[in-house]
Amino acid sequence: MNEAPTAKDAPAGHADASFAELTERRRGRIRRYLHQHPRVMDGVVVLAYVLLVAPTAVDALVSGTWLVAALLGSVAAALFLRRFQPVGLVAYVAVVEVAVTLLHPWGSNASTGLWFSLYSVAVVHTRRFALITMAAATAPLSLLYLLAAVGPMENSLVQDTGANPADFHLLTSIATGATIALSNVIATGIGIGVKQRREHEQEVAAWAARTARLASVNERNRIAREMHDVVAHSLTVMISLSDGAGVVVRKSPERAGEVLGELSRTGRAALADMRRVLGVLRDDAATSAPRLPLASGDSLAKLLEGFRTAGLPLHYSHTGPALPADAAFQLTVYRIVQESLTNVLRYGRSLSRVDVDITRAGGTVTIDVHDDGAAAGAPRADDGGTAADAGSGAGVPFGTGQGLAGMAERARIYAGTVSAGPGGRGWRVRAVLTCPAEDRPEPLPARNQLQGKT
């Protein structure tokens, strides 16, 4: 026997179905058809009304009261307008119901037309308006039966044959009036309930749309941040390598060959990163690039080696346990180190030492990147400065502040902070991250819990 696929095994197209599509599926085949064909639904309503008033119409025709059948037929025709003029329809049906009751008392049509018309008012107007309309439409018919029981119209709607008890007509009239009022209340209540459900569905659909837009914006920001890191780093390193190769190609061809090899590797790595980042934009899962985050171990070592080849005098140190195994956390550390060193390579002058220190103490990881560049005390363009502020010479490309903004966004994901500014002779970038909960060390028991009772 075949089983329905679970949510985990469902195709991506079903998982991405819109809220409107899910609502259509929940309605069922018949309701979905009637919802998509409102004129057919109107025909069903008219048919139901005709079946309900058919005994009264037939009895009126037999007794020769043609006007009653004509009035009932006019109500049936008017019900086709319930979507366009519901309030006018209620007023017309209320008048016709009173007229039919006076012409043909105790027919099976009592308040039938008001059910459908009051429902139509309730589903498009406010609850207060619907209740007021219901009371105004119910009062004349109910009052008519009340007057027929105890008022000046007493026994005018019933022929007294003497076979019934004295209070029979009173009880019958009161019961009929109460039944009319109760049925109208039920019809109005059903309409109010349907309107509230539709409003709830609209609110949920609007919430889903806002959530989808927010997710889209967040995804675009994530892609823009990744692209900035990949392109800014790779191009900066490739420019430095190509400039270095041009300088040493005549003096040391072998060394120039190593630099060009590193240049090629950097370009290929950047291309692979771009494919991975842009892979989320593709719908074809069979041809999309891998979308897993980069690992931190070997990739971080290769990153530092690439910067050393580009000419940075790098010194790296790691204190404490290894980084958490969480791949996204490792990618955050990788990108912060990458962006910091890229800024050093772009803006640092007269560099003799660049220190990269990663320290893990308990549930906190601290990343410290410090250089001793002579011009590092000036504002860095990628840290929000301008070309005029940096003062590091003409021809140096300046950023737009997106680098630090991207690092800060990454750090906030792990309840962290990023600070950048002059640090002694050079420039310092310091990031503090909180490890994921599953990778935090277990807290030691309190001291008083380890001691026995005395």
PDB file of C-alpha atoms in Angstrom, residues 221-374:
ATOM      1  CA  ASN A 221      21.990  40.914   2.430  1.00  0.00           C
ATOM      2  CA  ARG A 222      23.696  37.616   3.153  1.00  0.00           C
ATOM      3  CA  ILE A 223      24.639  37.145  -0.486  1.00  0.00           C
ATOM      4  CA  ALA A 224      25.848  40.747  -0.741  1.00  0.00           C
ATOM      5  CA  ARG A 225      27.953  40.276   2.398  1.00  0.00           C
ATOM      6  CA  GLU A 226      29.445  37.034   1.085  1.00  0.00           C
ATOM      7  CA  MET A 227      30.146  38.549  -2.317  1.00  0.00           C
ATOM      8  CA  HIS A 228      31.828  41.539  -0.720  1.00  0.00           C
ATOM      9  CA  ASP A 229      34.074  39.282   1.337  1.00  0.00           C
ATOM     10  CA  VAL A 230      34.940  37.028  -1.592  1.00  0.00           C
ATOM     11  CA  VAL A 231      35.483  39.721  -4.214  1.00  0.00           C
ATOM     12  CA  ALA A 232      37.229  42.286  -1.990  1.00  0.00           C
ATOM     13  CA  HIS A 233      39.613  39.721  -0.533  1.00  0.00           C
ATOM     14  CA  SER A 234      40.365  37.878  -3.751  1.00  0.00           C
ATOM     15  CA  LEU A 235      40.891  40.940  -5.914  1.00  0.00           C
ATOM     16  CA  THR A 236      43.060  42.610  -3.283  1.00  0.00           C
ATOM     17  CA  VAL A 237      45.261  39.538  -2.968  1.00  0.00           C
ATOM     18  CA  MET A 238      45.390  39.009  -6.729  1.00  0.00           C
ATOM     19  CA  ILE A 239      46.404  42.628  -7.361  1.00  0.00           C
ATOM     20  CA  SER A 240      49.155  42.390  -4.755  1.00  0.00           C
ATOM     21  CA  LEU A 241      50.385  39.088  -6.185  1.00  0.00           C
ATOM     22  CA  SER A 242      50.399  40.382  -9.756  1.00  0.00           C
ATOM     23  CA  ASP A 243      52.289  43.515  -8.694  1.00  0.00           C
ATOM     24  CA  GLY A 244      54.799  41.385  -6.802  1.00  0.00           C
ATOM     25  CA  ALA A 245      55.236  39.027  -9.735  1.00  0.00           C
ATOM     26  CA  GLY A 246      55.967  41.983 -12.008  1.00  0.00           C
ATOM     27  CA  VAL A 247      58.704  43.137  -9.637  1.00  0.00           C
ATOM     28  CA  VAL A 248      60.481  39.783  -9.121  1.00  0.00           C
ATOM     29  CA  VAL A 249      60.002  38.220 -12.565  1.00  0.00           C
ATOM     30  CA  ARG A 250      63.391  39.438 -13.816  1.00  0.00           C
ATOM     31  CA  LYS A 251      65.357  38.944 -10.632  1.00  0.00           C
ATOM     32  CA  SER A 252      63.917  35.591  -9.560  1.00  0.00           C
ATOM     33  CA  PRO A 253      61.863  33.762 -12.197  1.00  0.00           C
ATOM     34  CA  GLU A 254      61.316  30.814  -9.844  1.00  0.00           C
ATOM     35  CA  ARG A 255      59.918  33.060  -7.129  1.00  0.00           C
ATOM     36  CA  ALA A 256      57.728  34.797  -9.732  1.00  0.00           C
ATOM     37  CA  GLY A 257      56.410  31.383 -10.783  1.00  0.00           C
ATOM     38  CA  GLU A 258      55.393  30.632  -7.177  1.00  0.00           C
ATOM     39  CA  VAL A 259      53.638  33.997  -6.933  1.00  0.00           C
ATOM     40  CA  LEU A 260      51.783  33.395 -10.179  1.00  0.00           C
ATOM     41  CA  GLY A 261      50.771  29.956  -8.949  1.00  0.00           C
ATOM     42  CA  GLU A 262      49.325  31.495  -5.807  1.00  0.00           C
ATOM     43  CA  LEU A 263      47.590  34.066  -8.003  1.00  0.00           C
ATOM     44  CA  SER A 264      45.947  31.259  -9.979  1.00  0.00           C
ATOM     45  CA  ARG A 265      44.907  29.403  -6.816  1.00  0.00           C
ATOM     46  CA  THR A 266      43.395  32.562  -5.354  1.00  0.00           C
ATOM     47  CA  GLY A 267      41.371  33.174  -8.507  1.00  0.00           C
ATOM     48  CA  ARG A 268      40.112  29.585  -8.596  1.00  0.00           C
ATOM     49  CA  ALA A 269      39.180  29.702  -4.916  1.00  0.00           C
ATOM     50  CA  ALA A 270      37.301  32.965  -5.477  1.00  0.00           C
ATOM     51  CA  LEU A 271      35.443  31.436  -8.424  1.00  0.00           C
ATOM     52  CA  ALA A 272      34.459  28.405  -6.320  1.00  0.00           C
ATOM     53  CA  ASP A 273      33.252  30.680  -3.510  1.00  0.00           C
ATOM     54  CA  MET A 274      31.172  32.748  -5.921  1.00  0.00           C
ATOM     55  CA  ARG A 275      29.587  29.600  -7.343  1.00  0.00           C
ATOM     56  CA  ARG A 276      28.738  28.433  -3.855  1.00  0.00           C
ATOM     57  CA  VAL A 277      27.244  31.797  -2.848  1.00  0.00           C
ATOM     58  CA  LEU A 278      25.247  32.235  -6.041  1.00  0.00           C
ATOM     59  CA  GLY A 279      24.147  28.593  -6.020  1.00  0.00           C
ATOM     60  CA  VAL A 280      21.218  29.472  -3.744  1.00  0.00           C
ATOM     61  CA  LEU A 281      19.740  31.533  -6.575  1.00  0.00           C
ATOM     62  CA  ARG A 282      19.422  28.532  -8.878  1.00  0.00           C
ATOM     63  CA  ASP A 283      16.323  26.365  -9.032  1.00  0.00           C
ATOM     64  CA  ASP A 284      17.992  23.366 -10.662  1.00  0.00           C
ATOM     65  CA  ALA A 285      19.313  21.320  -7.759  1.00  0.00           C
ATOM     66  CA  ALA A 286      21.137  18.925 -10.083  1.00  0.00           C
ATOM     67  CA  THR A 287      23.465  21.588 -11.455  1.00  0.00           C
ATOM     68  CA  SER A 288      23.799  23.919  -8.483  1.00  0.00           C
ATOM     69  CA  ALA A 289      27.103  24.281  -6.684  1.00  0.00           C
ATOM     70  CA  PRO A 290      27.608  22.949  -3.139  1.00  0.00           C
ATOM     71  CA  ARG A 291      26.123  25.325  -0.572  1.00  0.00           C
ATOM     72  CA  LEU A 292      27.835  24.124   2.602  1.00  0.00           C
ATOM     73  CA  PRO A 293      29.810  26.673   4.661  1.00  0.00           C
ATOM     74  CA  LEU A 294      33.585  26.629   4.407  1.00  0.00           C
ATOM     75  CA  ALA A 295      35.462  24.727   7.067  1.00  0.00           C
ATOM     76  CA  SER A 296      37.760  26.731   9.309  1.00  0.00           C
ATOM     77  CA  GLY A 297      40.702  24.425   9.909  1.00  0.00           C
ATOM     78  CA  ASP A 298      42.607  23.898   6.656  1.00  0.00           C
ATOM     79  CA  SER A 299      40.860  26.836   4.956  1.00  0.00           C
ATOM     80  CA  LEU A 300      42.020  29.282   7.635  1.00  0.00           C
ATOM     81  CA  ALA A 301      45.576  27.991   7.334  1.00  0.00           C
ATOM     82  CA  LYS A 302      45.439  28.354   3.540  1.00  0.00           C
ATOM     83  CA  LEU A 303      43.996  31.841   3.935  1.00  0.00           C
ATOM     84  CA  LEU A 304      46.901  32.933   6.150  1.00  0.00           C
ATOM     85  CA  GLU A 305      49.412  31.335   3.796  1.00  0.00           C
ATOM     86  CA  GLY A 306      47.877  33.223   0.875  1.00  0.00           C
ATOM     87  CA  PHE A 307      48.286  36.528   2.685  1.00  0.00           C
ATOM     88  CA  ARG A 308      51.896  35.670   3.514  1.00  0.00           C
ATOM     89  CA  THR A 309      52.519  34.980  -0.166  1.00  0.00           C
ATOM     90  CA  ALA A 310      50.921  38.354  -0.975  1.00  0.00           C
ATOM     91  CA  GLY A 311      53.526  40.021   1.228  1.00  0.00           C
ATOM     92  CA  LEU A 312      52.004  40.379   4.690  1.00  0.00           C
ATOM     93  CA  PRO A 313      54.401  39.586   7.591  1.00  0.00           C
ATOM     94  CA  LEU A 314      51.856  37.421   9.356  1.00  0.00           C
ATOM     95  CA  HIS A 315      52.186  35.890  12.828  1.00  0.00           C
ATOM     96  CA  TYR A 316      49.355  33.602  13.912  1.00  0.00           C
ATOM     97  CA  SER A 317      48.609  32.209  17.350  1.00  0.00           C
ATOM     98  CA  HIS A 318      45.739  30.165  18.787  1.00  0.00           C
ATOM     99  CA  THR A 319      45.129  29.913  22.527  1.00  0.00           C
ATOM    100  CA  GLY A 320      42.779  27.508  24.243  1.00  0.00           C
ATOM    101  CA  PRO A 321      40.688  24.637  22.856  1.00  0.00           C
ATOM    102  CA  ALA A 322      39.914  24.255  19.169  1.00  0.00           C
ATOM    103  CA  LEU A 323      37.089  26.226  17.612  1.00  0.00           C
ATOM    104  CA  PRO A 324      33.573  24.781  17.878  1.00  0.00           C
ATOM    105  CA  ALA A 325      32.695  22.198  15.241  1.00  0.00           C
ATOM    106  CA  ASP A 326      29.754  24.293  14.044  1.00  0.00           C
ATOM    107  CA  ALA A 327      30.515  25.029  10.353  1.00  0.00           C
ATOM    108  CA  ALA A 328      28.631  28.348  10.334  1.00  0.00           C
ATOM    109  CA  PHE A 329      30.582  29.532  13.382  1.00  0.00           C
ATOM    110  CA  GLN A 330      33.859  28.563  11.746  1.00  0.00           C
ATOM    111  CA  LEU A 331      32.818  30.448   8.609  1.00  0.00           C
ATOM    112  CA  THR A 332      32.140  33.541  10.718  1.00  0.00           C
ATOM    113  CA  VAL A 333      35.645  33.364  12.214  1.00  0.00           C
ATOM    114  CA  TYR A 334      37.100  32.789   8.747  1.00  0.00           C
ATOM    115  CA  ARG A 335      35.310  35.794   7.224  1.00  0.00           C
ATOM    116  CA  ILE A 336      36.244  38.147  10.075  1.00  0.00           C
ATOM    117  CA  VAL A 337      39.925  37.213   9.777  1.00  0.00           C
ATOM    118  CA  GLN A 338      39.711  37.461   5.982  1.00  0.00           C
ATOM    119  CA  GLU A 339      38.125  40.917   5.999  1.00  0.00           C
ATOM    120  CA  SER A 340      40.551  42.246   8.628  1.00  0.00           C
ATOM    121  CA  LEU A 341      43.626  41.059   6.736  1.00  0.00           C
ATOM    122  CA  THR A 342      42.192  42.321   3.441  1.00  0.00           C
ATOM    123  CA  ASN A 343      41.926  45.801   4.958  1.00  0.00           C
ATOM    124  CA  VAL A 344      45.519  45.539   6.192  1.00  0.00           C
ATOM    125  CA  LEU A 345      46.691  44.533   2.720  1.00  0.00           C
ATOM    126  CA  ARG A 346      44.767  47.386   1.081  1.00  0.00           C
ATOM    127  CA  TYR A 347      45.472  50.236   3.478  1.00  0.00           C
ATOM    128  CA  GLY A 348      48.497  49.304   5.576  1.00  0.00           C
ATOM    129  CA  ARG A 349      51.796  51.072   4.842  1.00  0.00           C
ATOM    130  CA  SER A 350      55.311  50.294   6.071  1.00  0.00           C
ATOM    131  CA  LEU A 351      54.178  47.067   7.673  1.00  0.00           C
ATOM    132  CA  SER A 352      56.697  45.041   9.646  1.00  0.00           C
ATOM    133  CA  ARG A 353      54.350  42.794  11.616  1.00  0.00           C
ATOM    134  CA  VAL A 354      50.715  41.665  11.492  1.00  0.00           C
ATOM    135  CA  ASP A 355      49.439  39.565  14.402  1.00  0.00           C
ATOM    136  CA  VAL A 356      46.372  37.332  14.245  1.00  0.00           C
ATOM    137  CA  ASP A 357      45.380  35.938  17.651  1.00  0.00           C
ATOM    138  CA  ILE A 358      42.410  33.626  18.208  1.00  0.00           C
ATOM    139  CA  THR A 359      41.619  32.808  21.829  1.00  0.00           C
ATOM    140  CA  ARG A 360      38.930  30.510  23.132  1.00  0.00           C
ATOM    141  CA  ALA A 361      38.139  30.818  26.814  1.00  0.00           C
ATOM    142  CA  GLY A 362      35.072  28.901  27.970  1.00  0.00           C
ATOM    143  CA  GLY A 363      32.128  29.849  25.768  1.00  0.00           C
ATOM    144  CA  THR A 364      33.814  32.897  24.225  1.00  0.00           C
ATOM    145  CA  VAL A 365      36.063  33.186  21.170  1.00  0.00           C
ATOM    146  CA  THR A 366      38.104  36.369  20.742  1.00  0.00           C
ATOM    147  CA  ILE A 367      39.657  37.332  17.399  1.00  0.00           C
ATOM    148  CA  ASP A 368      42.372  39.996  17.502  1.00  0.00           C
ATOM    149  CA  VAL A 369      44.041  41.318  14.308  1.00  0.00           C
ATOM    150  CA  HIS A 370      46.688  44.000  14.879  1.00  0.00           C
ATOM    151  CA  ASP A 371      49.183  45.578  12.491  1.00  0.00           C
ATOM    152  CA  ASP A 372      51.929  48.173  12.990  1.00  0.00           C
ATOM    153  CA  GLY A 373      51.458  50.065   9.734  1.00  0.00           C
ATOM    154  CA  ALA A 374      52.718  53.624   9.780  1.00  0.00           C
TER     155      ALA A 374
END
